[in-house]
mmCIF file of C-alpha atoms in Angstrom:
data_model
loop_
_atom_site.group_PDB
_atom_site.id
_atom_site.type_symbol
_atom_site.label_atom_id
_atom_site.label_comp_id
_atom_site.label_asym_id
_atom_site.label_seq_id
_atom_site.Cartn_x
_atom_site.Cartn_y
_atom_site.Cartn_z
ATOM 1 C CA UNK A 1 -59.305 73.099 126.108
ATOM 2 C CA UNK A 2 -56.367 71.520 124.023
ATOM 3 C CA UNK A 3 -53.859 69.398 125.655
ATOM 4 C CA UNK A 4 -50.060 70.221 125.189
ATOM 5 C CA UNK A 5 -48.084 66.917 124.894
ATOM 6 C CA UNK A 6 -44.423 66.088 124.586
ATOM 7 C CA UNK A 7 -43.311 62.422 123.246
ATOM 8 C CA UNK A 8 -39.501 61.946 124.719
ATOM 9 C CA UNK A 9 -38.111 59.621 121.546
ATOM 10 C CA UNK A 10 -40.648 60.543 118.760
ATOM 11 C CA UNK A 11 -37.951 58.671 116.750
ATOM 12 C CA UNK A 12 -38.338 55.621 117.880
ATOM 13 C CA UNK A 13 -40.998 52.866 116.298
ATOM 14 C CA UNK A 14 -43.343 53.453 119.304
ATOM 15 C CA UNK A 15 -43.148 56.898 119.138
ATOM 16 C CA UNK A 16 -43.682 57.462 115.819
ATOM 17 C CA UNK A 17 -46.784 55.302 115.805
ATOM 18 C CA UNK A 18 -47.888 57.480 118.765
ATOM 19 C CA UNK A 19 -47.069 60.724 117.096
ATOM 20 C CA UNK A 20 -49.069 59.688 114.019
ATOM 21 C CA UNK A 21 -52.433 58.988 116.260
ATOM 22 C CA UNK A 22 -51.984 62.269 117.927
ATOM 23 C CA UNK A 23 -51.046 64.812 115.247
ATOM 24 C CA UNK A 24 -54.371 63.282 113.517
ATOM 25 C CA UNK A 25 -56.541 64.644 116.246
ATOM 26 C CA UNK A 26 -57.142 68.280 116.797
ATOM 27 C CA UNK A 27 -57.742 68.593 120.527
ATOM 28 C CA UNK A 28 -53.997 67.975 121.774
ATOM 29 C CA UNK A 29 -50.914 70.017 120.542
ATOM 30 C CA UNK A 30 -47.721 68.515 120.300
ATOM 31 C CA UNK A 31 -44.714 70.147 121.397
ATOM 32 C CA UNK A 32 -41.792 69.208 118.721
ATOM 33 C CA UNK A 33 -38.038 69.864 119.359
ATOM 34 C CA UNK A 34 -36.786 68.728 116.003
ATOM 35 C CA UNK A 35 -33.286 69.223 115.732
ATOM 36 C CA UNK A 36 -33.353 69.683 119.303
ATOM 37 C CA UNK A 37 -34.582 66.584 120.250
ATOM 38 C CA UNK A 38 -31.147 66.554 121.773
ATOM 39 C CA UNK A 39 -30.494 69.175 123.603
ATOM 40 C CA UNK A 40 -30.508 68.220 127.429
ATOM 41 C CA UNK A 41 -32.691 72.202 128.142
ATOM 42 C CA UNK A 42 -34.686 71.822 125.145
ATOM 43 C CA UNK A 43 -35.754 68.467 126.634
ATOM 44 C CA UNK A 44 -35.899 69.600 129.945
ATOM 45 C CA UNK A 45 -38.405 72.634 129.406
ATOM 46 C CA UNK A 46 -40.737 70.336 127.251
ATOM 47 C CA UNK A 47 -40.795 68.053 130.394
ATOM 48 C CA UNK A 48 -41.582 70.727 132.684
ATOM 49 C CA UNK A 49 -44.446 72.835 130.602
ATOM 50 C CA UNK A 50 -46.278 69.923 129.061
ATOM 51 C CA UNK A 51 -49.495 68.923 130.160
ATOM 52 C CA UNK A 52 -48.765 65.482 129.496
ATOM 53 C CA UNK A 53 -45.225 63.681 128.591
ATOM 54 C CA UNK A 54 -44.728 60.363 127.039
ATOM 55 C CA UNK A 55 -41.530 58.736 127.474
ATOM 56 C CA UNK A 56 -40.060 56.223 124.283
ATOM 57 C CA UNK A 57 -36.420 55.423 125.367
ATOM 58 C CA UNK A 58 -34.592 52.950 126.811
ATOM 59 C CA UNK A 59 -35.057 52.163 130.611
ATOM 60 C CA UNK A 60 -32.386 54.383 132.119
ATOM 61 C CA UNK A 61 -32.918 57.381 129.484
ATOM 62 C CA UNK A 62 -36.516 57.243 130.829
ATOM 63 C CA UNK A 63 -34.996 57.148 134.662
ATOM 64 C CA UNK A 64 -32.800 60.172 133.542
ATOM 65 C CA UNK A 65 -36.125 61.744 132.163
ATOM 66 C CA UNK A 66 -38.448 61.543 134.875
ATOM 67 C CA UNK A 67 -35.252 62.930 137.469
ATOM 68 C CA UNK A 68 -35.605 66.023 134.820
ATOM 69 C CA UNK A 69 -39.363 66.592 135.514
ATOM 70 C CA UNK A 70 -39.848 69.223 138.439
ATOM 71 C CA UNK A 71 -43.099 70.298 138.007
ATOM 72 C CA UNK A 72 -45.424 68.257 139.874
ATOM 73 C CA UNK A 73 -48.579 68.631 137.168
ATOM 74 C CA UNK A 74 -46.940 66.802 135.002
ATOM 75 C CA UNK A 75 -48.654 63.463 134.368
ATOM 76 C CA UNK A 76 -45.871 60.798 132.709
ATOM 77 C CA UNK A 77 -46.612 57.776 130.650
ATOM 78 C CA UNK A 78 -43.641 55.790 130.178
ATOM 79 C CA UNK A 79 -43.441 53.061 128.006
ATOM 80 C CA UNK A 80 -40.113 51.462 128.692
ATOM 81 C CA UNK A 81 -40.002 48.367 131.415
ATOM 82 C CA UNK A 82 -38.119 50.809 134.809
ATOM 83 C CA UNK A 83 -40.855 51.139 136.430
ATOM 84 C CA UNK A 84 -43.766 48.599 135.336
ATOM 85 C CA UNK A 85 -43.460 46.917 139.013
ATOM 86 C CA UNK A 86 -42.848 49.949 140.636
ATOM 87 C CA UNK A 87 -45.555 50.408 143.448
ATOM 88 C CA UNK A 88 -45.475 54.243 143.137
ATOM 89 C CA UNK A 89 -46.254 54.039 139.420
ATOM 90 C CA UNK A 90 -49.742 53.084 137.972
ATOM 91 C CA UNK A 91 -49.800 50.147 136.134
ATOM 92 C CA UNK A 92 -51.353 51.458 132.633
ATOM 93 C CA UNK A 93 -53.729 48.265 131.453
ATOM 94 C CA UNK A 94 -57.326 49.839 131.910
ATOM 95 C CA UNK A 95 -59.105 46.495 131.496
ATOM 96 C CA UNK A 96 -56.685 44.566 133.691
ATOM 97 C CA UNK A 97 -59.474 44.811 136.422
ATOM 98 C CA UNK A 98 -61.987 46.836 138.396
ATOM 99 C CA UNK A 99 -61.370 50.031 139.441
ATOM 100 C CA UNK A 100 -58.263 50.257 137.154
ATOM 101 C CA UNK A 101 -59.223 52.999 134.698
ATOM 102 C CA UNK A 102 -59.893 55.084 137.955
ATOM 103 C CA UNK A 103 -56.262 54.936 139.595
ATOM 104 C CA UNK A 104 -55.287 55.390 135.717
ATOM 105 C CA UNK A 105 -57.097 58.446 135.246
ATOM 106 C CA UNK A 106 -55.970 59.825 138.652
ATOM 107 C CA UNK A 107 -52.696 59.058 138.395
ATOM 108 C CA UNK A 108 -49.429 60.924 137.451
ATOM 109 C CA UNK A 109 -46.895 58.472 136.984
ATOM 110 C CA UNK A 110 -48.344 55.658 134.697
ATOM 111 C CA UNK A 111 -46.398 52.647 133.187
ATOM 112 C CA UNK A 112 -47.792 51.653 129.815
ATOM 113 C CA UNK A 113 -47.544 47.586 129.969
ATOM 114 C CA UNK A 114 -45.541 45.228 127.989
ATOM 115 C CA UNK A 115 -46.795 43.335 124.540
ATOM 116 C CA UNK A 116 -46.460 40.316 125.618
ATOM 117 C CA UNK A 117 -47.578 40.945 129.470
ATOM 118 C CA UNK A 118 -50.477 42.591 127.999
ATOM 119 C CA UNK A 119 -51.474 39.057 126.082
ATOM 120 C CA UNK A 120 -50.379 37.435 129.269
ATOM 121 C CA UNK A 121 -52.020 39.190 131.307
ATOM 122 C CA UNK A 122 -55.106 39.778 129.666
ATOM 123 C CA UNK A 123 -55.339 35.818 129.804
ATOM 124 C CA UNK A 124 -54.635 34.305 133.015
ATOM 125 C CA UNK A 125 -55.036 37.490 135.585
ATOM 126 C CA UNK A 126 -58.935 36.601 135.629
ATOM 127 C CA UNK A 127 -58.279 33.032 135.873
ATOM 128 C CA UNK A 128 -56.131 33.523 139.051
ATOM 129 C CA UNK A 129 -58.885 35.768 140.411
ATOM 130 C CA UNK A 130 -61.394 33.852 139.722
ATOM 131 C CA UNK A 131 -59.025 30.803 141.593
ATOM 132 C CA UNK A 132 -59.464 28.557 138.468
ATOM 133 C CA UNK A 133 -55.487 28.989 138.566
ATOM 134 C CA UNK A 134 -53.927 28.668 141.662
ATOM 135 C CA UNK A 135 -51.372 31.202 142.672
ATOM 136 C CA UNK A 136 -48.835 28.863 143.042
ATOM 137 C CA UNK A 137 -49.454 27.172 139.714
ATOM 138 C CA UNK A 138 -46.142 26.614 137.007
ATOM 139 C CA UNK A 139 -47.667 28.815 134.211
ATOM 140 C CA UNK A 140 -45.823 28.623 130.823
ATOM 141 C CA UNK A 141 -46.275 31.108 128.429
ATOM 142 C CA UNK A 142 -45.338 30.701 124.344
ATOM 143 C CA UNK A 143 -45.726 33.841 122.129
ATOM 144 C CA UNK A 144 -44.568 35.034 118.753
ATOM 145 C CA UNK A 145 -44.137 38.774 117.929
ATOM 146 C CA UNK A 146 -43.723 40.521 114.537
ATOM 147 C CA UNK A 147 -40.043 41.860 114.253
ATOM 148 C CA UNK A 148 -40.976 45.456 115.108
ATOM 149 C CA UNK A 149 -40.816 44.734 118.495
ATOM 150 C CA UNK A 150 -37.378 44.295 118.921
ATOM 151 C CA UNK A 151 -35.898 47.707 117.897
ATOM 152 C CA UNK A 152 -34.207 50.038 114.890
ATOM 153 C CA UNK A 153 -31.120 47.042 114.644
ATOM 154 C CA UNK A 154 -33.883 43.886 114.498
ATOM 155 C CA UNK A 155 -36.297 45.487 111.984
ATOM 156 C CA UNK A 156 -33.330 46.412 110.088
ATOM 157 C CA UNK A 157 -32.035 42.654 109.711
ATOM 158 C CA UNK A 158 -35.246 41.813 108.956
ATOM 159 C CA UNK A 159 -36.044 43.633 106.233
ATOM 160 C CA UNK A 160 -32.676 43.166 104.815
ATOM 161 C CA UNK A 161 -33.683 39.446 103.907
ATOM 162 C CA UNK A 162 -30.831 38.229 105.919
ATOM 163 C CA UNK A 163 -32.922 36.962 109.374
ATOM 164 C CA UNK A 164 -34.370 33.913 109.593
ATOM 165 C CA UNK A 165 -38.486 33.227 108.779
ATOM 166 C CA UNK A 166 -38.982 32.488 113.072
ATOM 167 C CA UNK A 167 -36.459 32.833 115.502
ATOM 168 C CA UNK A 168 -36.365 31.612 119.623
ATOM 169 C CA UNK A 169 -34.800 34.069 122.025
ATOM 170 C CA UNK A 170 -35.199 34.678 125.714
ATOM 171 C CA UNK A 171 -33.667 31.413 125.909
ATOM 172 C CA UNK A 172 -31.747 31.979 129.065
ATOM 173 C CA UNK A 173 -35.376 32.201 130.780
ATOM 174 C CA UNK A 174 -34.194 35.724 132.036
ATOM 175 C CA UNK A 175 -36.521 37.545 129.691
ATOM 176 C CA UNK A 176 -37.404 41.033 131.519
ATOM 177 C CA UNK A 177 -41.121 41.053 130.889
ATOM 178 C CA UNK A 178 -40.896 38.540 133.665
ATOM 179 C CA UNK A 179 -41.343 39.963 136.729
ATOM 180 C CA UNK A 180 -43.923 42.070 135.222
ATOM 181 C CA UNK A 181 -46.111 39.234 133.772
ATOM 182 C CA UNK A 182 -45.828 37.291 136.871
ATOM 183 C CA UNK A 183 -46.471 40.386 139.484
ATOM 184 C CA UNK A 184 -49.737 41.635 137.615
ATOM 185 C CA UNK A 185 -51.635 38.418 137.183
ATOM 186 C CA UNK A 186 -51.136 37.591 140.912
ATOM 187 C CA UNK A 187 -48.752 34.596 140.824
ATOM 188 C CA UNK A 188 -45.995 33.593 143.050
ATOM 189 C CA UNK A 189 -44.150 31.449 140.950
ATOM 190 C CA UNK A 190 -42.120 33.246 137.578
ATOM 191 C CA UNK A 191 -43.327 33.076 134.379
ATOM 192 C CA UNK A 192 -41.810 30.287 132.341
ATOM 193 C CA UNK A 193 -41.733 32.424 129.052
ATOM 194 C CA UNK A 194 -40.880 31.448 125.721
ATOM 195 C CA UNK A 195 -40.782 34.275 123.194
ATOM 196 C CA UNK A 196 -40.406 34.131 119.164
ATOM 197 C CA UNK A 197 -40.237 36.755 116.419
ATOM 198 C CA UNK A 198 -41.452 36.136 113.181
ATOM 199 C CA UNK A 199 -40.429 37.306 109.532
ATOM 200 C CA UNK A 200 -43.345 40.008 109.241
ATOM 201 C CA UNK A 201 -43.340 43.493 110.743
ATOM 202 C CA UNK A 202 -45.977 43.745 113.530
ATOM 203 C CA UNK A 203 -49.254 41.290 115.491
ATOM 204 C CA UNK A 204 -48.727 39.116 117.687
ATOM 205 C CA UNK A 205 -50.011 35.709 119.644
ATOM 206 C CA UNK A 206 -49.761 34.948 123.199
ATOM 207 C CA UNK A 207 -50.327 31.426 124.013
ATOM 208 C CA UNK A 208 -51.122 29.820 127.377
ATOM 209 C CA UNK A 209 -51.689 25.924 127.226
ATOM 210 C CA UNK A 210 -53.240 24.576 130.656
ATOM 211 C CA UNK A 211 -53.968 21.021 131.298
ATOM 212 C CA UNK A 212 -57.542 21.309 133.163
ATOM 213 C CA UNK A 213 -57.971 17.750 134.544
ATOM 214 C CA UNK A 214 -53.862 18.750 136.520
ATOM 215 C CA UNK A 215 -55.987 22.083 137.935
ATOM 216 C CA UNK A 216 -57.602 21.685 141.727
ATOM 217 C CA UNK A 217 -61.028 22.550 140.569
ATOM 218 C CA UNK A 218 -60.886 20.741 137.129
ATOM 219 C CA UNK A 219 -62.484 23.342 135.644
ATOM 220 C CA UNK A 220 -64.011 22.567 132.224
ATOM 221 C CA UNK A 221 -63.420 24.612 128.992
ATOM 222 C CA UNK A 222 -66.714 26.742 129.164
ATOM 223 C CA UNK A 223 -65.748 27.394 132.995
ATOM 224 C CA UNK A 224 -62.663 29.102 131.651
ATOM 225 C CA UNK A 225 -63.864 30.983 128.814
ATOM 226 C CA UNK A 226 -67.213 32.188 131.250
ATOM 227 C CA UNK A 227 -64.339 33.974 133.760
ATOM 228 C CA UNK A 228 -62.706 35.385 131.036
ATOM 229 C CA UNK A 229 -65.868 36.791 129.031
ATOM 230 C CA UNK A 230 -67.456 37.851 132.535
ATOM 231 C CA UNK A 231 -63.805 39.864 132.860
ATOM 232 C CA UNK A 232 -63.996 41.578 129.688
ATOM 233 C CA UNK A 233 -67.732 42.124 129.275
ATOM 234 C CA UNK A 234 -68.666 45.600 128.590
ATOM 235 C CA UNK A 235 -64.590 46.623 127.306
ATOM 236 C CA UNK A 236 -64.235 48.549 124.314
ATOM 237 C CA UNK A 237 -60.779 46.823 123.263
ATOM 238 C CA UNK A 238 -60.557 43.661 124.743
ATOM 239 C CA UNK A 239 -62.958 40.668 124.269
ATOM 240 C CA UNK A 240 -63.458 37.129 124.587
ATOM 241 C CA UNK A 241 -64.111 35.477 120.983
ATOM 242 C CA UNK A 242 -67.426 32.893 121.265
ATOM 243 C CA UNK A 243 -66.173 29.275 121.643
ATOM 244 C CA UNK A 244 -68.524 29.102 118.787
ATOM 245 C CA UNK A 245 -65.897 31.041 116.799
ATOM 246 C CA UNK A 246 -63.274 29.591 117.963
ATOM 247 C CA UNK A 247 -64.138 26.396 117.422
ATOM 248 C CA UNK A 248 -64.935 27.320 113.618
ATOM 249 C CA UNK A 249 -61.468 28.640 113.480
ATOM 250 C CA UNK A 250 -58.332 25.884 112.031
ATOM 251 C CA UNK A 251 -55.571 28.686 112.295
ATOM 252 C CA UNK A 252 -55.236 31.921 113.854
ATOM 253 C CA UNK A 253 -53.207 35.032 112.165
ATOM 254 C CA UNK A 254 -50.717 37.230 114.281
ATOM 255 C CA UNK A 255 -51.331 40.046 111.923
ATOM 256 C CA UNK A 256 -55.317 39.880 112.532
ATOM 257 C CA UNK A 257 -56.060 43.022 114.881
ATOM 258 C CA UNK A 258 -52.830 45.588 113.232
ATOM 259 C CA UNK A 259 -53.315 48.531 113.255
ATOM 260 C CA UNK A 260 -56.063 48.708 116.169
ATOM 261 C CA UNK A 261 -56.328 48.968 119.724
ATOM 262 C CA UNK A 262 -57.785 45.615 120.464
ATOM 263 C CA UNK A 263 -57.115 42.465 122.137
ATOM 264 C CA UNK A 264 -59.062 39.323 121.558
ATOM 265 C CA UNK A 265 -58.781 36.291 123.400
ATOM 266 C CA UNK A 266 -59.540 32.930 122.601
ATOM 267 C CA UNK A 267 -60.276 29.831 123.962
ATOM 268 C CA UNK A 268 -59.237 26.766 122.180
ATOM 269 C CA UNK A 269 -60.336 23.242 123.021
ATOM 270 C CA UNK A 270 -62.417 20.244 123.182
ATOM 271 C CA UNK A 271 -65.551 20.851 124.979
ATOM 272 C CA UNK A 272 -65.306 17.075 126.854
ATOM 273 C CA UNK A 273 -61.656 17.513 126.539
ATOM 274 C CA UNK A 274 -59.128 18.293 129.722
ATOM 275 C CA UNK A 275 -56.651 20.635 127.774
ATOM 276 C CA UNK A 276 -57.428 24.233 126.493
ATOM 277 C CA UNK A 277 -54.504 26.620 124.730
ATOM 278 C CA UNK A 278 -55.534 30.226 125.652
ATOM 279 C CA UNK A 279 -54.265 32.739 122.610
ATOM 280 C CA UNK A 280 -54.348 36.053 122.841
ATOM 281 C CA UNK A 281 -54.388 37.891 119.362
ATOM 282 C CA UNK A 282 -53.070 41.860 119.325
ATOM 283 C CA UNK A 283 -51.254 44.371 117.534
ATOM 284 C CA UNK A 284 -47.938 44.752 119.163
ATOM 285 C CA UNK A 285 -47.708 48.337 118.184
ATOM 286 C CA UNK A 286 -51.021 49.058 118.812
ATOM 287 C CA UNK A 287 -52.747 47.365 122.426
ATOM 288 C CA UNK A 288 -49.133 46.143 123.090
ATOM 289 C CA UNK A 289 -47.547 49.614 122.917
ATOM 290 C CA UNK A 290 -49.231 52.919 120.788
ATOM 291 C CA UNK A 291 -52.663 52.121 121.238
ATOM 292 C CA UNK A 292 -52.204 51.631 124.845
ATOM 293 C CA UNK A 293 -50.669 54.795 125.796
ATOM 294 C CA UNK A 294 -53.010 57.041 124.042
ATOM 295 C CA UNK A 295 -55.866 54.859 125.388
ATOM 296 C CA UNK A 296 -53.875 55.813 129.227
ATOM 297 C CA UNK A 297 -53.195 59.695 127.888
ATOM 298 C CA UNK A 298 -56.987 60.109 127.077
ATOM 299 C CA UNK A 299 -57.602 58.624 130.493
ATOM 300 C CA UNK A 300 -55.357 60.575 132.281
ATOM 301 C CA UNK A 301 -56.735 63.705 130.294
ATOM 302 C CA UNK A 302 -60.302 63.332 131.478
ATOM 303 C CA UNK A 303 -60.984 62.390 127.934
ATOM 304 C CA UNK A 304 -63.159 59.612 126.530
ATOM 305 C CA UNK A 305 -60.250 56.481 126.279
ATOM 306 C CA UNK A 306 -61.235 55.215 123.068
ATOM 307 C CA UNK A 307 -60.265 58.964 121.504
ATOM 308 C CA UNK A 308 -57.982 58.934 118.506
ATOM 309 C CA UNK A 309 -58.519 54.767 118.430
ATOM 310 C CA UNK A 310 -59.733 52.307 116.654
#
């Protein structure tokens, strides 16, 4: 049986990287406006007749979108941030925790996560379940994101030569991944979040530094890489390095996992030590936006979810 599909703002960076891991597979068919990407009734019947739809546009074009959609056997993916906290919406991280590829795969409305929430979340959620983090706990979280994250206009100064080699934003602490990072990993406090984007297109690190001896349980560094390796054990795309390899390691590259669907997440530290800095490593085109809503389509679908990915 092939799957029809219809990508609402193939033009955009994450559509185009999810157009080019679909078209290479030959058991979906893409529906393709073209010209008429812009016509409100061209739009409208590729909402309505596709088996599947994923939305690439800005938060209230996607709103506008989904109002369009009248058929109800339509399953959506939407990969801007209006409705990642959104109760009626499935949140789209499979490996976030048990049970979640199930409401993913029987779901019709679908929210494809965040880059940096996915780093984020990937990190501490377990640690919060596991109550090595306390719900309450002040959680700061430093990342750095190659430039193609932040749209046509920022990739253009970019590679214009004109932007700076690293550059702090988000510094009114207002950043909208917010609510979403803090919701999903179970804490009551916000986020305090403090993104960067560097001087190369795409990969990305997601840092979490915790002090271990300021923790309740004083957990020690092997405690917190054993709740995050029992999390992940088993996951096709996300794993916990070794703390042998980590240890080995004296620098980390952003750009390490482009061009695939993982995540990897490391735990950095001294073994008799009371600090650790968590770092996840990912592609923010690919786990932190592509990769991730093919891996929820082929869910969704009733296909295997590593289909089309690498």
């Amino acid at each position: 049986m092939t799957h029809t599909i219809f990508i609402d703002g193939e033009a955009g960076t994450t559509g185009l990287e999810i157009r080019e891991r679909l078209e290479a597979r030959g058991d979906l068919e893409l529906i393709l406006l073209g010209d008429r990407r812009r016509d409100i009734e061209a739009r409208r019947e590729a909402l309505n007749t596709a088996d599947a739809v994923i939305l690439c546009l800005p938060d209230d074009a996607a709103k506008e979108a989904v109002a369009m959609i009248e058929n109800p056997k339509v399953r959506v993916i939407d990969a801007s941030t209006a409705y990642r906290v959104d109760p009626d919406w499935t949140y789209g991280f499979a490996e976030m925790a048990p049970g979640q590829r199930e409401k993913i795969a029987g779901a019709t409305r679908v929210s494809n996560p965040g880059c940096y929430p996915t780093g984020f979340i990937g990190l501490v959620r377990p640690l919060v379940s596991a109550g090595i983090i306390p719900a309450g706990w002040p959680v700061t979280v430093n990342a750095v994101s190659g430039y193609s994250g932040g749209g046509k206009a920022m990739i253009a100064e970019f590679e214009s030569g004109k932007a700076e080699a690293y550059r702090a934003y988000g510094l009114s602490l207002k950043h909208k991944h917010v609510p979403e990072m803090t919701l999903h990993t179970g804490l009551e406090r916000p986020v305090l979040f403090a993104p960067a984007v560097g001087a190369y297109r795409q990969g990305m690190l997601v840092e979490v530094p915790l002090h271990l001896a300021a923790l309740p349980s004083s957990p020690s560094v092997e405690v917190v890489h054993g709740a995050l390796a029992e999390a992940y054990a088993g996951c096709r795309f996300v794993e916990a390095a070794e703390l042998e390899t980590t240890e080995a390691m004296t620098g980390i590259d952003p750009e390490g996992l482009n061009g695939t669907n993982r995540m990897r997440l490391h735990v950095f530290g001294d073994r008799a030590g009371e600090q650790v800095r968590l770092v996840a490593l990912l592609d923010n085109l690919g786990k932190g936006a592509s990769g991730a809503a093919v891996q929820n389509l082929n869910l969704m679908l009733g296909l295997d979810e590593g289909t089309g990915l690498t």
